[in-house]
Coordinates of C-alpha atoms in Angstrom, one line a residue:
X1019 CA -0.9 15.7 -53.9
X1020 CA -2.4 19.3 -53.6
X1021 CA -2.5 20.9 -57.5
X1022 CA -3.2 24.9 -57.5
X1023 CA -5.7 25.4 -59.9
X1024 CA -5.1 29.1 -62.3
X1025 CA -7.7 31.9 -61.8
X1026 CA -8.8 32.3 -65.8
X1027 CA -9.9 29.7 -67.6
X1028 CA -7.4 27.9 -70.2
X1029 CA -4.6 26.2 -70.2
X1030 CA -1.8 27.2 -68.5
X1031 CA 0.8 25.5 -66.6
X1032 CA 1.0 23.2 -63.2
X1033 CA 2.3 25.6 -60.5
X1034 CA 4.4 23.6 -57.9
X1035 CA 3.6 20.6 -56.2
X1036 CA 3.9 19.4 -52.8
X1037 CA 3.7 16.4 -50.7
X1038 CA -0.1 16.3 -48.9
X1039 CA 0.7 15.3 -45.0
X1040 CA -2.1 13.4 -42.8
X1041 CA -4.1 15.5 -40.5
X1042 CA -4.5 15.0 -36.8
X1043 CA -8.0 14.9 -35.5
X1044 CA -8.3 17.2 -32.1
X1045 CA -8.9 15.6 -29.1
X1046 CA -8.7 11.5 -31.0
X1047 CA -10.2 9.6 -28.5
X1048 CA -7.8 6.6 -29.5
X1049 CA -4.6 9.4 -29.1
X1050 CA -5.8 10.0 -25.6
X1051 CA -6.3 6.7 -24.3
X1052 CA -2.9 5.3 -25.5
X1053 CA -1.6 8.7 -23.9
X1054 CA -3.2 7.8 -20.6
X1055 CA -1.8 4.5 -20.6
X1056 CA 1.6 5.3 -21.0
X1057 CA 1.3 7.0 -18.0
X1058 CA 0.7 3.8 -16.3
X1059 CA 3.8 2.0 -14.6
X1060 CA 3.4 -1.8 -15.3
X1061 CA 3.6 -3.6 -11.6
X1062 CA 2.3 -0.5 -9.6
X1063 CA -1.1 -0.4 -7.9
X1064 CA -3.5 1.7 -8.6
X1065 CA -7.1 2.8 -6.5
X1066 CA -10.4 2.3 -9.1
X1067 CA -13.9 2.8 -8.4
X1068 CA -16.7 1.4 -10.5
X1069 CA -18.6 4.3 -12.0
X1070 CA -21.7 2.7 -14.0
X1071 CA -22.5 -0.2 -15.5
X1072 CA -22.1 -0.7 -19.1
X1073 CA -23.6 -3.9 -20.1
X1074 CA -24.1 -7.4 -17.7
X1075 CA -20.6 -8.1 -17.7
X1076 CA -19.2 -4.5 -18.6
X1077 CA -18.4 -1.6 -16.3
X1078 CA -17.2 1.5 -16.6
X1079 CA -14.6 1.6 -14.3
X1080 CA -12.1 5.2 -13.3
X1081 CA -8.1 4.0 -12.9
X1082 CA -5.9 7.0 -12.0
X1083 CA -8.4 10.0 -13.6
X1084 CA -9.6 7.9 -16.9
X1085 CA -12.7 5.9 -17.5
X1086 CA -11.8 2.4 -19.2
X1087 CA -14.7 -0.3 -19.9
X1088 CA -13.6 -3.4 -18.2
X1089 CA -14.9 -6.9 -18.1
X1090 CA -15.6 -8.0 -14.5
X1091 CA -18.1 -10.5 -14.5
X1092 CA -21.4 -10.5 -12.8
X1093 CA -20.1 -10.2 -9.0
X1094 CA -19.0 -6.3 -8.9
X1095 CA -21.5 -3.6 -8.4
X1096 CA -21.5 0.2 -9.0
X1097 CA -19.8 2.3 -6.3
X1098 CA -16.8 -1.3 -5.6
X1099 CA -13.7 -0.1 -4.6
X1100 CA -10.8 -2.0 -6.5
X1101 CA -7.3 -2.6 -6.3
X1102 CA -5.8 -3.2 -9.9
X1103 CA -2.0 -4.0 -10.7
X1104 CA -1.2 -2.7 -14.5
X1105 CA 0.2 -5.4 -16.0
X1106 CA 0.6 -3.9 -19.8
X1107 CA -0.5 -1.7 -22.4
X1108 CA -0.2 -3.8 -25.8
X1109 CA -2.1 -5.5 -27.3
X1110 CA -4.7 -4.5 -25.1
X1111 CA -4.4 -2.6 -22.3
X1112 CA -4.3 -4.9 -19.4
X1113 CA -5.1 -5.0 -15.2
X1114 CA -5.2 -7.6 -12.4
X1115 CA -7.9 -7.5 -10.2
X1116 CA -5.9 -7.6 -6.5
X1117 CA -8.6 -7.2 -3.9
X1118 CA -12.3 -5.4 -3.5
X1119 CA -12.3 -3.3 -0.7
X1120 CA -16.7 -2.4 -0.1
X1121 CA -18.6 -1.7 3.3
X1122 CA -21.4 -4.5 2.1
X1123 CA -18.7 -7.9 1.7
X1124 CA -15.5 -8.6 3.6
X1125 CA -12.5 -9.4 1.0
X1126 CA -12.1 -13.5 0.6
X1127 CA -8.8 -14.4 2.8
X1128 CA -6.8 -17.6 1.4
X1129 CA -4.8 -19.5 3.4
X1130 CA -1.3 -20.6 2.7
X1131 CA -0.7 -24.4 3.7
X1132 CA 1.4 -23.5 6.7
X1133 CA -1.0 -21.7 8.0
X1134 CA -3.9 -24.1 7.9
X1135 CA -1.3 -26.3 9.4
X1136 CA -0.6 -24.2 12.1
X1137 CA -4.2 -23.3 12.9
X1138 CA -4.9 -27.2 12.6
X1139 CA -2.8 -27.5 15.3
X1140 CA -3.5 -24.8 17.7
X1141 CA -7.1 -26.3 17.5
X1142 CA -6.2 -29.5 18.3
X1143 CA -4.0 -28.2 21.5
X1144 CA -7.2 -25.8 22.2
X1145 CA -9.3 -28.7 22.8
X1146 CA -6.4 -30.7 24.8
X1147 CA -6.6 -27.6 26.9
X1148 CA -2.9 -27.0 26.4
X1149 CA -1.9 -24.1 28.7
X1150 CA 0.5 -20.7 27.2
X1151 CA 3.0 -21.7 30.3
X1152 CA 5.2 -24.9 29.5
X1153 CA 4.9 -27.3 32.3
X1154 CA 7.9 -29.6 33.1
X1155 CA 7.5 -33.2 33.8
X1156 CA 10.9 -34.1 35.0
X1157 CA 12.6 -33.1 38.0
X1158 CA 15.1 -30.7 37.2
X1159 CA 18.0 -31.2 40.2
X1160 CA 19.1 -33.1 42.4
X1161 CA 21.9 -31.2 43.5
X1162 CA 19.9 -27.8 45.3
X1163 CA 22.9 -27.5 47.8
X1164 CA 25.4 -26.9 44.6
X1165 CA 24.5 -23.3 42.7
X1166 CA 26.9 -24.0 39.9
X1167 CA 25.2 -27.4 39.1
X1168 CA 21.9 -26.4 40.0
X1169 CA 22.3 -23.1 37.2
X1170 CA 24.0 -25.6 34.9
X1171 CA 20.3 -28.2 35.3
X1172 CA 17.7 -25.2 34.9
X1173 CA 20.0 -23.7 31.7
X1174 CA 19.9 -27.6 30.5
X1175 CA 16.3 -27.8 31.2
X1176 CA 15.3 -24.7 29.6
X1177 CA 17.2 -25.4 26.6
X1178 CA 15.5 -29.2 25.9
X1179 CA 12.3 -27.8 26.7
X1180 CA 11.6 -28.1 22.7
X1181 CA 9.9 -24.0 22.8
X1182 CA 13.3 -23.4 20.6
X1183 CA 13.4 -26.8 18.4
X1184 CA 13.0 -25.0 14.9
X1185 CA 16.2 -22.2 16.3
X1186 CA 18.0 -24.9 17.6
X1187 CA 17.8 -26.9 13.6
X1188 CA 19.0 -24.0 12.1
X1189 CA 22.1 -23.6 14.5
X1190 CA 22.7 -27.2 13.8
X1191 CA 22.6 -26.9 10.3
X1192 CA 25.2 -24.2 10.4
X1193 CA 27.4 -26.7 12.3
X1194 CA 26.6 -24.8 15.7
X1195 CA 25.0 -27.6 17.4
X1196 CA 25.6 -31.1 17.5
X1197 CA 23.2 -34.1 16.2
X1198 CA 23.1 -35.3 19.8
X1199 CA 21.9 -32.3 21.4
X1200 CA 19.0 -32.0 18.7
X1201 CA 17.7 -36.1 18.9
X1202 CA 17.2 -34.7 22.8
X1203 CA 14.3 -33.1 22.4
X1204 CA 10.9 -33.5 22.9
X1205 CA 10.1 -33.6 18.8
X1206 CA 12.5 -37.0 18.2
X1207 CA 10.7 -38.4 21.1
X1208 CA 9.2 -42.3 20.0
X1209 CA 5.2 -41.6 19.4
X1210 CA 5.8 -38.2 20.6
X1211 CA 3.0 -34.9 20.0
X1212 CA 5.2 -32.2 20.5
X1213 CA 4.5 -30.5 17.9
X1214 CA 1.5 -30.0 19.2
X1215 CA 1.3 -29.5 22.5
X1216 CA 4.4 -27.2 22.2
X1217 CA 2.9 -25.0 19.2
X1218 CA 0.9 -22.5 21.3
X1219 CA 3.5 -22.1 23.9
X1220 CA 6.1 -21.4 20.9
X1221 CA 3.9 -19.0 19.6
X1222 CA 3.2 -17.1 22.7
X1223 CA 7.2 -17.0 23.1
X1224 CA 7.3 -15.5 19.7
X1225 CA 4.8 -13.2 20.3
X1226 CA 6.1 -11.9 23.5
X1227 CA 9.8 -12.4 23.8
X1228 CA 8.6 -14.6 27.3
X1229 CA 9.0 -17.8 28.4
X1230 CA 6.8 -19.2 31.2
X1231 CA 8.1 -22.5 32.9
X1232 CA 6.3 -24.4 35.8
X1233 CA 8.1 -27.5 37.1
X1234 CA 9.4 -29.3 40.2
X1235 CA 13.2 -27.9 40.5
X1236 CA 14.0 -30.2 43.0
X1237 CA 12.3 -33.6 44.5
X1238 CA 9.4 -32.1 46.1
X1239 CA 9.6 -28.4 45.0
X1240 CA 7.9 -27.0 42.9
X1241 CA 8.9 -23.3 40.6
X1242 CA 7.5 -20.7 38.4
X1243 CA 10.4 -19.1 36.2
X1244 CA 9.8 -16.5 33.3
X1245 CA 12.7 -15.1 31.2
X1246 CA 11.8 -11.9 28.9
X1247 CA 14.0 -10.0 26.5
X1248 CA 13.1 -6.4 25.7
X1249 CA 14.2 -4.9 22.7
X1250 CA 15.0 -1.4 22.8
X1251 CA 13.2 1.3 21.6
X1252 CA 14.3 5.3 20.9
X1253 CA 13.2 5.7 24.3
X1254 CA 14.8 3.2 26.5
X1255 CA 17.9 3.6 24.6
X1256 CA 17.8 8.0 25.8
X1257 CA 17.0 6.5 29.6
X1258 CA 20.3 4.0 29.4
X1259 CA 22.5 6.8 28.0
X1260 CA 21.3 8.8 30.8
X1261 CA 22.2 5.9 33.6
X1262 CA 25.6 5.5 32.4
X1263 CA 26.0 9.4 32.7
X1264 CA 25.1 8.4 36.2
X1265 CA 27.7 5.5 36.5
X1266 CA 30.2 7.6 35.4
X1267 CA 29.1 9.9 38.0
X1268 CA 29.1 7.0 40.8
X1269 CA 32.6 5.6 39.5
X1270 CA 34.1 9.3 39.9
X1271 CA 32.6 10.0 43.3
X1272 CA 33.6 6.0 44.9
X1273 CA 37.4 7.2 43.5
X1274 CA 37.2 9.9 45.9
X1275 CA 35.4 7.8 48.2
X1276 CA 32.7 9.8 48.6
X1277 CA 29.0 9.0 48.2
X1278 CA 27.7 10.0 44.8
X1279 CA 23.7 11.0 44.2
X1280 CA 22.9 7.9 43.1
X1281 CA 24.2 6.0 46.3
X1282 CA 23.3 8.7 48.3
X1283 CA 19.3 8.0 47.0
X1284 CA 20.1 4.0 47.8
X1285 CA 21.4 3.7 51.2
X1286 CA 20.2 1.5 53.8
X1287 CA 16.8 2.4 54.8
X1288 CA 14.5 -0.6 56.8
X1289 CA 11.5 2.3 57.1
X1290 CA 11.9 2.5 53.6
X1291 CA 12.4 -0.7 52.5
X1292 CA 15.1 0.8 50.3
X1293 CA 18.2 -1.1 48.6
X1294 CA 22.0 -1.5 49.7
X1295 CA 24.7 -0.9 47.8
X1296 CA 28.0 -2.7 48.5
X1297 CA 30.7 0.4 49.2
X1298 CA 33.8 -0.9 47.8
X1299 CA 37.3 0.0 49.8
X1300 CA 39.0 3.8 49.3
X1301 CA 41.5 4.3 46.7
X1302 CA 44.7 5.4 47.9
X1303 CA 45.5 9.0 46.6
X1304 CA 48.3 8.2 44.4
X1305 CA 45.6 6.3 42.2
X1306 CA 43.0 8.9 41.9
X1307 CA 44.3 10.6 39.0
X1308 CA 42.9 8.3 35.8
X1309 CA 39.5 7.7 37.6
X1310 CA 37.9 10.0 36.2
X1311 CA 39.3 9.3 32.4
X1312 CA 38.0 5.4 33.3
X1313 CA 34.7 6.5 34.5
X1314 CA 34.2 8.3 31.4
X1315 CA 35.3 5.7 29.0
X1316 CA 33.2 3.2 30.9
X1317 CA 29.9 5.8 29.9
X1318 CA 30.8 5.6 26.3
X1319 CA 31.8 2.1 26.7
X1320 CA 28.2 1.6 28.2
X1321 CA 26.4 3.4 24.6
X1322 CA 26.6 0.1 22.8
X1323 CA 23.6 -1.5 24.6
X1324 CA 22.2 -4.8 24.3
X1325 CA 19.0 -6.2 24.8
X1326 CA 17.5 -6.0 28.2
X1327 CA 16.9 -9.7 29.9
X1328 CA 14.6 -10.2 33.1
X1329 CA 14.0 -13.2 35.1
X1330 CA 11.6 -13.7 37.7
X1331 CA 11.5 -16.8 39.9
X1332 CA 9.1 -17.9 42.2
X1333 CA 9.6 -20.4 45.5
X1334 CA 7.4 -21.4 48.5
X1335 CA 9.4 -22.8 50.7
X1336 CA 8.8 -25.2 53.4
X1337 CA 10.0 -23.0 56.1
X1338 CA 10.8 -19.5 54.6
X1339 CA 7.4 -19.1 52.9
X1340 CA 6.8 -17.9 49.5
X1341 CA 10.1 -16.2 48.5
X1342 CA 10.7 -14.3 45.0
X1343 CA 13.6 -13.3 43.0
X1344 CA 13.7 -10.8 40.2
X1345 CA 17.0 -10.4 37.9
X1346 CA 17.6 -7.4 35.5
X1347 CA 20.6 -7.5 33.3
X1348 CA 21.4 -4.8 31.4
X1349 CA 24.7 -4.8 29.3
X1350 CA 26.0 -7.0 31.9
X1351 CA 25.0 -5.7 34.5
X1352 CA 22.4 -7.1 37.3
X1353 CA 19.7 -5.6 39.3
X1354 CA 17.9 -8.0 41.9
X1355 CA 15.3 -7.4 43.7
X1356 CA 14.2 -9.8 46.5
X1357 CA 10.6 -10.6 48.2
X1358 CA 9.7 -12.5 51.1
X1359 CA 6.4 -13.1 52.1
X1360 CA 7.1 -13.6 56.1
X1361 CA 8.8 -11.3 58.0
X1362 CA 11.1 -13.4 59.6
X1363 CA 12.4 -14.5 56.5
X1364 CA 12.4 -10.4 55.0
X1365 CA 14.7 -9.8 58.5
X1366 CA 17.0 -13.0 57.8
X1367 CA 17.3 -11.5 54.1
X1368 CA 18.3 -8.2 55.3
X1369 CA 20.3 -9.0 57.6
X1370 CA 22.6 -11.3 55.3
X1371 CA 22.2 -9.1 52.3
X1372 CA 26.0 -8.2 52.4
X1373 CA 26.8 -11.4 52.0
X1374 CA 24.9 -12.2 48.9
X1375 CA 25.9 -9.0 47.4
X1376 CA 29.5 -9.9 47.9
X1377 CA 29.4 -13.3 47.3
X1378 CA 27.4 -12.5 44.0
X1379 CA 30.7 -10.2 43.0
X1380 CA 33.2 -12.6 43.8
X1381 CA 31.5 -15.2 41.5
X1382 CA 31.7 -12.7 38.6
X1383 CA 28.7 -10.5 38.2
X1384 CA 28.6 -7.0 38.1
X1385 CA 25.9 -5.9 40.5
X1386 CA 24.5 -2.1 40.2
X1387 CA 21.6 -2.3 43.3
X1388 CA 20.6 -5.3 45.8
X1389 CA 17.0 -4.3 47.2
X1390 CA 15.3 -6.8 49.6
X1391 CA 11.4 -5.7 50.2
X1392 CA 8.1 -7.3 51.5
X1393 CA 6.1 -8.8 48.8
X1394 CA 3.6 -7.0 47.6
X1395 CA 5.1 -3.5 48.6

């Protein structure tokens, strides 16, 4: 209580009495730490620095503008860079030590049991001098003369190659892919090391969305076959809207049956070792009129894109020489591009080009260009 006191001496009587409050000190030290911390937001990172040292084990340490005293045992030094996670205020204000970022000691990296695992393994295949490419044991064919059974045995062998064992388990676990198909594989093999000898090649595919395969296709002949799919970026995706403006374009001018720019660019050309493109019959006039609606809902058909897939093959043949094949399929459509290596063979595949564009149609695939050149050109 606060009692006012009279002027004169004597007695007189107690003038009112009120309630005393507590003061505040200015600028409490205690007030502006717990003010500071409740600016803190428990689970975020924060950037510190060690300032000074305050004792052996003691550091002044600034968080986020404030200078706190921490305990951080005998390994930091003045000038650390740290990463602290603010974990909570009460009782005591506290931070976990995430990493140490200095120019004098590379951070400590721990290991997750997988990944020792895998580097185990990719050791082991290092010194087994286990190649990125897979290389087939088994003959793939026997049926060369037969396309449809020779694409059905290179899809087969592809797929049992074991590069897509831990994909293929998860199909079969969502009741995509039978038992059978799965105890095929190299892994459920008796005494079998698949796992690894197959781990680098699995993790090259991984990385870059390629497959490698050497092998003997057929008794005696021998074939290098890659697949790759490219994802699309921003990019590609502005260069594919702008080729179906031009197949909307082409579609238009064959209604007509007139060459459009883009055939115009690809005619026939030996000099020029350019491609052919198949010219497909007139139209009779009475069925021009909704060509052009069709060509323009086939370009807005053609915006939903999916990924890219190439495929290059390799041959050297007994009699045709080294003879190459490279497939581009883009939203179902194909792009091939053909090499020969002797030039009787180039003229033999010119000269029957026609044939395989047509026969390639009549089978079902949607061909967009059919260029036969001399390799290396």
């Amino acid at each position: 209580m606060q009692i006012k006191l009279s002027d004169t001496p004597g007695v007189a009587p107690v003038s009112r009495v009120t309630q005393a409050l507590p003061t505040v000190r200015v600028a409490d030290t205690v007030q502006d730490v717990d003010f500071r911390f409740n600016q803190f937001i428990k689970g975020q990172d924060y950037l510190a620095q060690v300032m000074s040292r305050a004792d052996p084990r003691h550091f002044n340490v600034e968080v986020g503008g404030t200078l706190l005293k921490m305990d951080l045992g005998s390994q930091a030094r003045v000038g650390q860079n740290l990463t602290l996670r603010f974990l909570d205020e009460t009782p005591t204000p506290t931070f976990q030590l995430m990493s140490s970022l200095t120019a004098e000691a590379e951070p400590d990296i721990a290991l997750s049991s997988a990944a020792r695992l895998i580097d185990s393994k990719l050791q082991e295949a290092q010194k087994q001098g286990v190649p990125t490419r897979f290389e087939a044991t088994g003959i793939v064919s026997q049926s060369p003369q037969a396309p449809q059974q020779m694409a059905q045995d290179l899809k087969q062998a592809l797929t049992l190659t074991g590069l897509f064992y831990e994909s293929h388990l998860k199909s079969f676990a969502e009741g995509g892919r039978p038992l059978a198909a799965i105890l095929q594989e190299p892994q459920n093999q008796p005494n079998s090391n698949a796992g690894t000898m197959l781990l680098p090649q699995q993790l090259s595919v991984l990385e870059n969305s390629r497959v490698n395969w050497r092998g003997e296709v057929w008794p005696g002949q021998q074939m290098n076959w890659s697949v790759e799919v490219q994802q699309q970026t921003q990019q590609s995706q502005q260069q594919a809207q702008a080729s179906s403006a031009s197949i909307a374009q082409t579609a238009q001018a064959q209604a007509f049956n007139q060459p459009s720019p883009l055939q115009q660019s690809m005619l026939p050309n030996p000099a020029l070792n350019q491609p052919l493109l198949y010219q497909p019959p007139s139209v009779p006039v009475e069925q021009r009129g909704n060509q052009q609606d069709t060509a323009t809902d086939h370009a807005t058909a053609q915006l939903d894109y999916e990924p890219e897939v190439s495929s290059e093959l390799t041959l050297d043949l007994p009699q045709l020489g080294r003879v190459s094949a490279r497939l581009r399929v883009v939203n179902g459509h194909m792009s091939i591009q053909l090499q020969a290596q002797q030039i009787d063979t180039l003229q033999t595949m010119r000269a029957r080009r026609h044939q395989l564009f047509e026969a390639l149609e009549q089978s079902g695939q949607t061909i967009d260009a059919l260029v036969v050149v001399r390799d290396g050109e």
